[in-house]
C-alpha cells in the first residue's frame, strides 16, 4: 500500500482539488478527495517519465490529471506494480554524475573520431565526386572577389611573367590531373609575399613573393607546394570540412536560437586550424616529391619558407603558433631538410 | 469565479516568497527550481543518445529538455507542462532540412527556380510563424488547461511581410510599429483554456525605446570615431609621412586596427540588441491581461547583459560543456523577475471547447501537427 498526496485537475476547469492517491498491492488505485472518490485499475493510468526532481503527472482516462511532488513514492509504486521500463532507464542515466560523466566521455570520444577521421574522409569523397563545373564556378568567383578586394594587377615585366609561366608549365606538364591548373600573377601590398591555391586549380602568386625569391628553384618550390593543394583538392575539402564541423557542433548543442548558444560554435575555429595545418604538411610532401622528380632539391622550399616567415615577422614556437594556420616553419623546414637528405 | 484561498491546497507547499499582498491584489511569483547540475546530466544524456541515433533522438531530446524547464517552473504551487509529441518535431525538422537542401541544390543548378522558390518561401514565412506559435501554445498547459493560439495567416502576412516592406520604405520609421503589431498579434490571439489574453499597451513606448536605442548606439559610434581619431593624431604610424599603406608593416597594422574597430562596433550592436530586447519584453509582459489577472516582468537590462556576455565567455572557454549551466542561469533570472498580479484564486478558468470535446486532448488530429521551429 503506497499513499501519496496529489493535486487533481479535471481538465474542464483550472480548479485544484487536493486528493490522496492510494496504490494497493493488487493493482487497484484509489483517488480520494473532498468531492472525489473513485477507483481504477493501475494499467489505466499513464504516469509521466521521471525527469530530475520535477513534478510527476498522472493522466487519467477521462482527461483529468494529477500532479505529484513526491517522485520517490511514485517510483516505488511503479517498482511494485511494473511498467515504464524505458523511462526508468533514462532516469537511471540522468540521475547519477558517474553515468553523466561516462556519457560525457563517450560523447567526447565520438566527436573526436568524427572530427579526426569521419569528416576528413567524407569531405575527400565529396570533393573528388563533385562535378568540375561546381569547382570552376567557385574558383572563378573566388578570384573575382579577391581581385575586387586585396589584389591589384601585377607590375612584373612581361619577360619575367613569361618566365614564371614557363616554370609553372615545367611542373604541370606531364601531370594529367593538374592539366587545368593555371598561374595568375597579382600584386598586393596588403598581404605581402604570398601564394594561394583556389578551387579548380588556379594558383595565385604575388609580385612581392617573386621579388623575395633568390632563384628560380625557390619559385618552382612555392609553385609545387601550391600545386600540391590543387592536386589534393585541399581548398574544396577545407570548405567542406569547415561547414561539416560547424554543422556537427550546431547539431550537437542545438539551441542555436540564442547568442549564447551560438557562441558554442566559436571553438570550432581551433578544429579548422588543425585541418589547415594538416593540408600544409600534405602540400609540402607533394612539393618535395615533385621537385625531386625534376631534380630540384627540397632545400629551396625550406629556404624560401624561412625567408617568408622572417618577412611576416612570425615568432617561432610561441603560443600563437598553436593558433596559426601553418605548421611552425621550423618544423616544416626540418621535415623538408630530412626529405632532401634521403637518397 | 470561486474565491477560495489561493494557497490552501496542493502537493507543493507554497514558500513564503511565492506571494505578497499589494492592496487587494496578490502578487504570485513565478519560481524556477531547476539547477545547472541536474540539467547538465539530462543534457549530456540527450547529446549522447542523439549521437548514437545519428540525430534522430534529437527531437526527443528537445522535448525532454523543454519539459525540464516547463516542469521546473511553478506558479502558485502548480507547474507548467509541455506535452508535444517528439514525432511531430522530427517530421518538422525533416521537412525544414529537405526544403533547405532543395533550395541549395536549386541555387547551384537552377538559379531562376531558386529565385521563384525564395519568393515562395517569403509567402510561406507568416504561415510558419502561426504554425510555430500554435504548436507551442497547444502543447503547453497549466493546471491541466491547454493554451491556444489562433492567429490567422492574413494577419501574420500583414505584420511580418507588409510591415517589414513598409519599414524598409520609411527608412525604419515604421519598424517600432511593426514590432508592436507583432507582439499584439502574439498576445491577443492567445488563450488560456477558453479565456483570451489581452494586450493593453500602445505603440508609443516602442518608439521611445527604439529612438533612445538608436541615439545611444550613434553616441557610442561617435565615441569610437573620437577614439580612433585621437589615436590617429598621436600615433607614429598614422602621422609619419614616409610610411604609406603600401608598406606591408603598415598594412598589417592597419588591418589589425580596423579589425579592432569592427569588433567594437559589433559589440555595441550586440549589447544594444540585448538591452532593447529586454526592455521590450518587460514592457510587453507588463501589459498582458488575462481576465483580471496581470503579468508583471521586471528584468534589469544591465543584469541581462552581464548574464548573456559572461555566459558567452563561459561557454566558449568550456568548449560548450557549460551550456546547461548557462541556460539554467538565464531562465532562472528571467523567471525571478516575472510575477502574476491576482485579484482572486486561479481556480476560475474553463477549458476551451476543443479540449473539452476530446477526452485526453492528445488525439486532436490537427491538419498539420508540425513544429517548424528548429
Short mmCIF file of N, CA, C and O in Angstrom, two decimals, chain A residues 9 14-18 34, chain B residues 1-10 12-15 18-21 24-28 75-78 142-143 293 342-348:
data_model
loop_
_atom_site.label_atom_id
_atom_site.label_comp_id
_atom_site.label_asym_id
_atom_site.label_seq_id
_atom_site.Cartn_x
_atom_site.Cartn_y
_atom_site.Cartn_z
N UNK A 9 -6.58 17.93 -11.20
CA UNK A 9 -7.16 18.91 -12.14
C UNK A 9 -7.99 18.15 -13.15
O UNK A 9 -7.46 17.27 -13.84
N UNK A 14 -9.79 25.09 -14.18
CA UNK A 14 -8.48 25.16 -13.53
C UNK A 14 -8.58 24.90 -12.03
O UNK A 14 -7.63 25.12 -11.30
N UNK A 15 -9.73 24.44 -11.58
CA UNK A 15 -9.91 24.20 -10.14
C UNK A 15 -8.95 23.13 -9.64
O UNK A 15 -8.76 22.09 -10.28
N UNK A 16 -8.31 23.42 -8.49
CA UNK A 16 -7.41 22.46 -7.90
C UNK A 16 -8.10 21.75 -6.75
O UNK A 16 -8.71 22.39 -5.90
N UNK A 17 -7.99 20.42 -6.74
CA UNK A 17 -8.54 19.67 -5.62
C UNK A 17 -7.41 18.85 -5.00
O UNK A 17 -6.71 18.15 -5.73
N UNK A 18 -7.26 18.95 -3.69
CA UNK A 18 -6.25 18.13 -3.02
C UNK A 18 -6.82 16.72 -2.88
O UNK A 18 -7.95 16.56 -2.42
N UNK A 34 -12.05 15.78 -1.48
CA UNK A 34 -13.24 16.37 -0.89
C UNK A 34 -14.52 15.90 -1.58
O UNK A 34 -15.40 15.36 -0.94
N UNK B 1 -16.10 33.60 -10.51
CA UNK B 1 -15.04 32.68 -10.07
C UNK B 1 -15.12 32.45 -8.57
O UNK B 1 -15.27 33.40 -7.80
N UNK B 2 -14.99 31.23 -8.15
CA UNK B 2 -15.00 30.97 -6.70
C UNK B 2 -13.72 31.52 -6.09
O UNK B 2 -12.64 31.34 -6.64
N UNK B 3 -13.86 32.23 -4.98
CA UNK B 3 -12.64 32.79 -4.41
C UNK B 3 -12.21 32.06 -3.15
O UNK B 3 -12.47 32.50 -2.04
N UNK B 4 -11.61 30.92 -3.35
CA UNK B 4 -11.03 30.19 -2.22
C UNK B 4 -9.60 30.71 -2.03
O UNK B 4 -9.05 31.35 -2.90
N UNK B 5 -9.03 30.41 -0.90
CA UNK B 5 -7.65 30.86 -0.66
C UNK B 5 -6.72 30.19 -1.68
O UNK B 5 -6.80 29.01 -1.93
N UNK B 6 -5.87 30.99 -2.26
CA UNK B 6 -5.01 30.51 -3.33
C UNK B 6 -4.08 29.40 -2.87
O UNK B 6 -3.71 28.53 -3.63
N UNK B 7 -3.70 29.43 -1.62
CA UNK B 7 -2.62 28.53 -1.19
C UNK B 7 -3.04 27.38 -0.31
O UNK B 7 -2.21 26.75 0.31
N UNK B 8 -4.33 27.12 -0.26
CA UNK B 8 -4.69 26.15 0.76
C UNK B 8 -4.46 24.70 0.36
O UNK B 8 -4.38 23.83 1.19
N UNK B 9 -4.33 24.44 -0.95
CA UNK B 9 -4.22 23.04 -1.35
C UNK B 9 -2.98 22.80 -2.20
O UNK B 9 -2.29 23.71 -2.58
N UNK B 10 -2.77 21.57 -2.55
CA UNK B 10 -1.70 21.24 -3.48
C UNK B 10 -0.54 20.56 -2.81
O UNK B 10 -0.28 20.75 -1.63
N UNK B 12 2.66 20.84 -3.54
CA UNK B 12 3.84 21.66 -3.34
C UNK B 12 3.45 22.80 -2.40
O UNK B 12 2.61 23.62 -2.73
N UNK B 13 4.03 22.81 -1.23
CA UNK B 13 3.67 23.82 -0.25
C UNK B 13 4.26 25.16 -0.69
O UNK B 13 5.42 25.27 -1.05
N UNK B 14 3.42 26.18 -0.67
CA UNK B 14 3.87 27.49 -1.11
C UNK B 14 4.92 28.04 -0.16
O UNK B 14 4.76 28.03 1.04
N UNK B 15 6.01 28.50 -0.75
CA UNK B 15 7.05 29.12 0.08
C UNK B 15 6.68 30.58 0.33
O UNK B 15 5.93 31.16 -0.45
N UNK B 18 6.68 33.25 -2.33
CA UNK B 18 5.88 33.00 -3.51
C UNK B 18 4.77 34.03 -3.69
O UNK B 18 4.26 34.21 -4.78
N UNK B 19 4.32 34.65 -2.62
CA UNK B 19 3.19 35.56 -2.75
C UNK B 19 3.35 36.73 -1.80
O UNK B 19 3.91 36.62 -0.73
N UNK B 20 2.88 37.88 -2.25
CA UNK B 20 2.86 39.02 -1.35
C UNK B 20 1.62 39.84 -1.69
O UNK B 20 1.08 39.76 -2.78
N UNK B 21 1.18 40.63 -0.72
CA UNK B 21 -0.08 41.36 -0.89
C UNK B 21 0.20 42.80 -1.31
O UNK B 21 1.03 43.48 -0.73
N UNK B 24 -5.54 45.12 -2.81
CA UNK B 24 -6.39 43.92 -2.87
C UNK B 24 -5.88 42.95 -3.92
O UNK B 24 -6.53 41.97 -4.26
N UNK B 25 -4.65 43.22 -4.45
CA UNK B 25 -4.06 42.29 -5.41
C UNK B 25 -3.02 41.44 -4.71
O UNK B 25 -2.32 41.89 -3.83
N UNK B 26 -2.93 40.18 -5.14
CA UNK B 26 -1.92 39.30 -4.59
C UNK B 26 -0.87 39.11 -5.67
O UNK B 26 -1.18 38.85 -6.82
N UNK B 27 0.43 39.28 -5.31
CA UNK B 27 1.49 39.06 -6.30
C UNK B 27 1.97 37.62 -6.19
O UNK B 27 2.53 37.22 -5.17
N UNK B 28 1.74 36.84 -7.24
CA UNK B 28 2.19 35.45 -7.27
C UNK B 28 3.47 35.38 -8.09
O UNK B 28 3.50 35.77 -9.25
N UNK B 75 3.94 28.23 -10.60
CA UNK B 75 3.22 29.45 -10.26
C UNK B 75 2.10 29.03 -9.32
O UNK B 75 1.31 28.14 -9.67
N UNK B 76 2.06 29.61 -8.15
CA UNK B 76 1.02 29.28 -7.20
C UNK B 76 1.00 27.76 -6.93
O UNK B 76 -0.06 27.14 -6.88
N UNK B 77 2.17 27.15 -6.83
CA UNK B 77 2.24 25.74 -6.45
C UNK B 77 1.90 24.76 -7.56
O UNK B 77 1.91 23.55 -7.33
N UNK B 78 1.60 25.21 -8.76
CA UNK B 78 1.32 24.29 -9.86
C UNK B 78 2.36 24.51 -10.96
O UNK B 78 2.79 25.63 -11.20
N UNK B 142 -1.21 24.37 -18.09
CA UNK B 142 -1.04 24.74 -16.68
C UNK B 142 -2.33 24.35 -15.98
O UNK B 142 -3.42 24.68 -16.48
N UNK B 143 -2.23 23.64 -14.89
CA UNK B 143 -3.42 23.13 -14.19
C UNK B 143 -4.32 22.34 -15.13
O UNK B 143 -5.55 22.45 -15.07
N UNK B 293 -6.39 39.15 -14.29
CA UNK B 293 -5.03 38.87 -13.83
C UNK B 293 -4.06 39.64 -14.72
O UNK B 293 -4.31 39.79 -15.92
N UNK B 342 -2.80 38.87 -8.97
CA UNK B 342 -4.07 38.16 -8.95
C UNK B 342 -5.03 38.82 -7.98
O UNK B 342 -4.65 39.22 -6.89
N UNK B 343 -6.29 38.98 -8.41
CA UNK B 343 -7.29 39.54 -7.52
C UNK B 343 -8.09 38.42 -6.86
O UNK B 343 -8.81 38.65 -5.89
N UNK B 344 -8.00 37.23 -7.38
CA UNK B 344 -8.72 36.10 -6.80
C UNK B 344 -7.92 34.84 -7.06
O UNK B 344 -6.81 34.92 -7.59
N UNK B 345 -8.48 33.67 -6.72
CA UNK B 345 -7.72 32.44 -6.92
C UNK B 345 -7.70 32.09 -8.41
O UNK B 345 -8.50 32.58 -9.20
N UNK B 346 -6.74 31.22 -8.76
CA UNK B 346 -6.59 30.83 -10.16
C UNK B 346 -7.54 29.69 -10.54
O UNK B 346 -7.35 29.07 -11.58
N UNK B 347 -8.54 29.43 -9.69
CA UNK B 347 -9.41 28.27 -9.92
C UNK B 347 -10.47 28.50 -10.99
O UNK B 347 -11.14 27.57 -11.41
N UNK B 348 -10.66 29.76 -11.41
CA UNK B 348 -11.86 30.07 -12.18
C UNK B 348 -11.78 29.96 -13.69
O UNK B 348 -12.68 30.42 -14.38
#
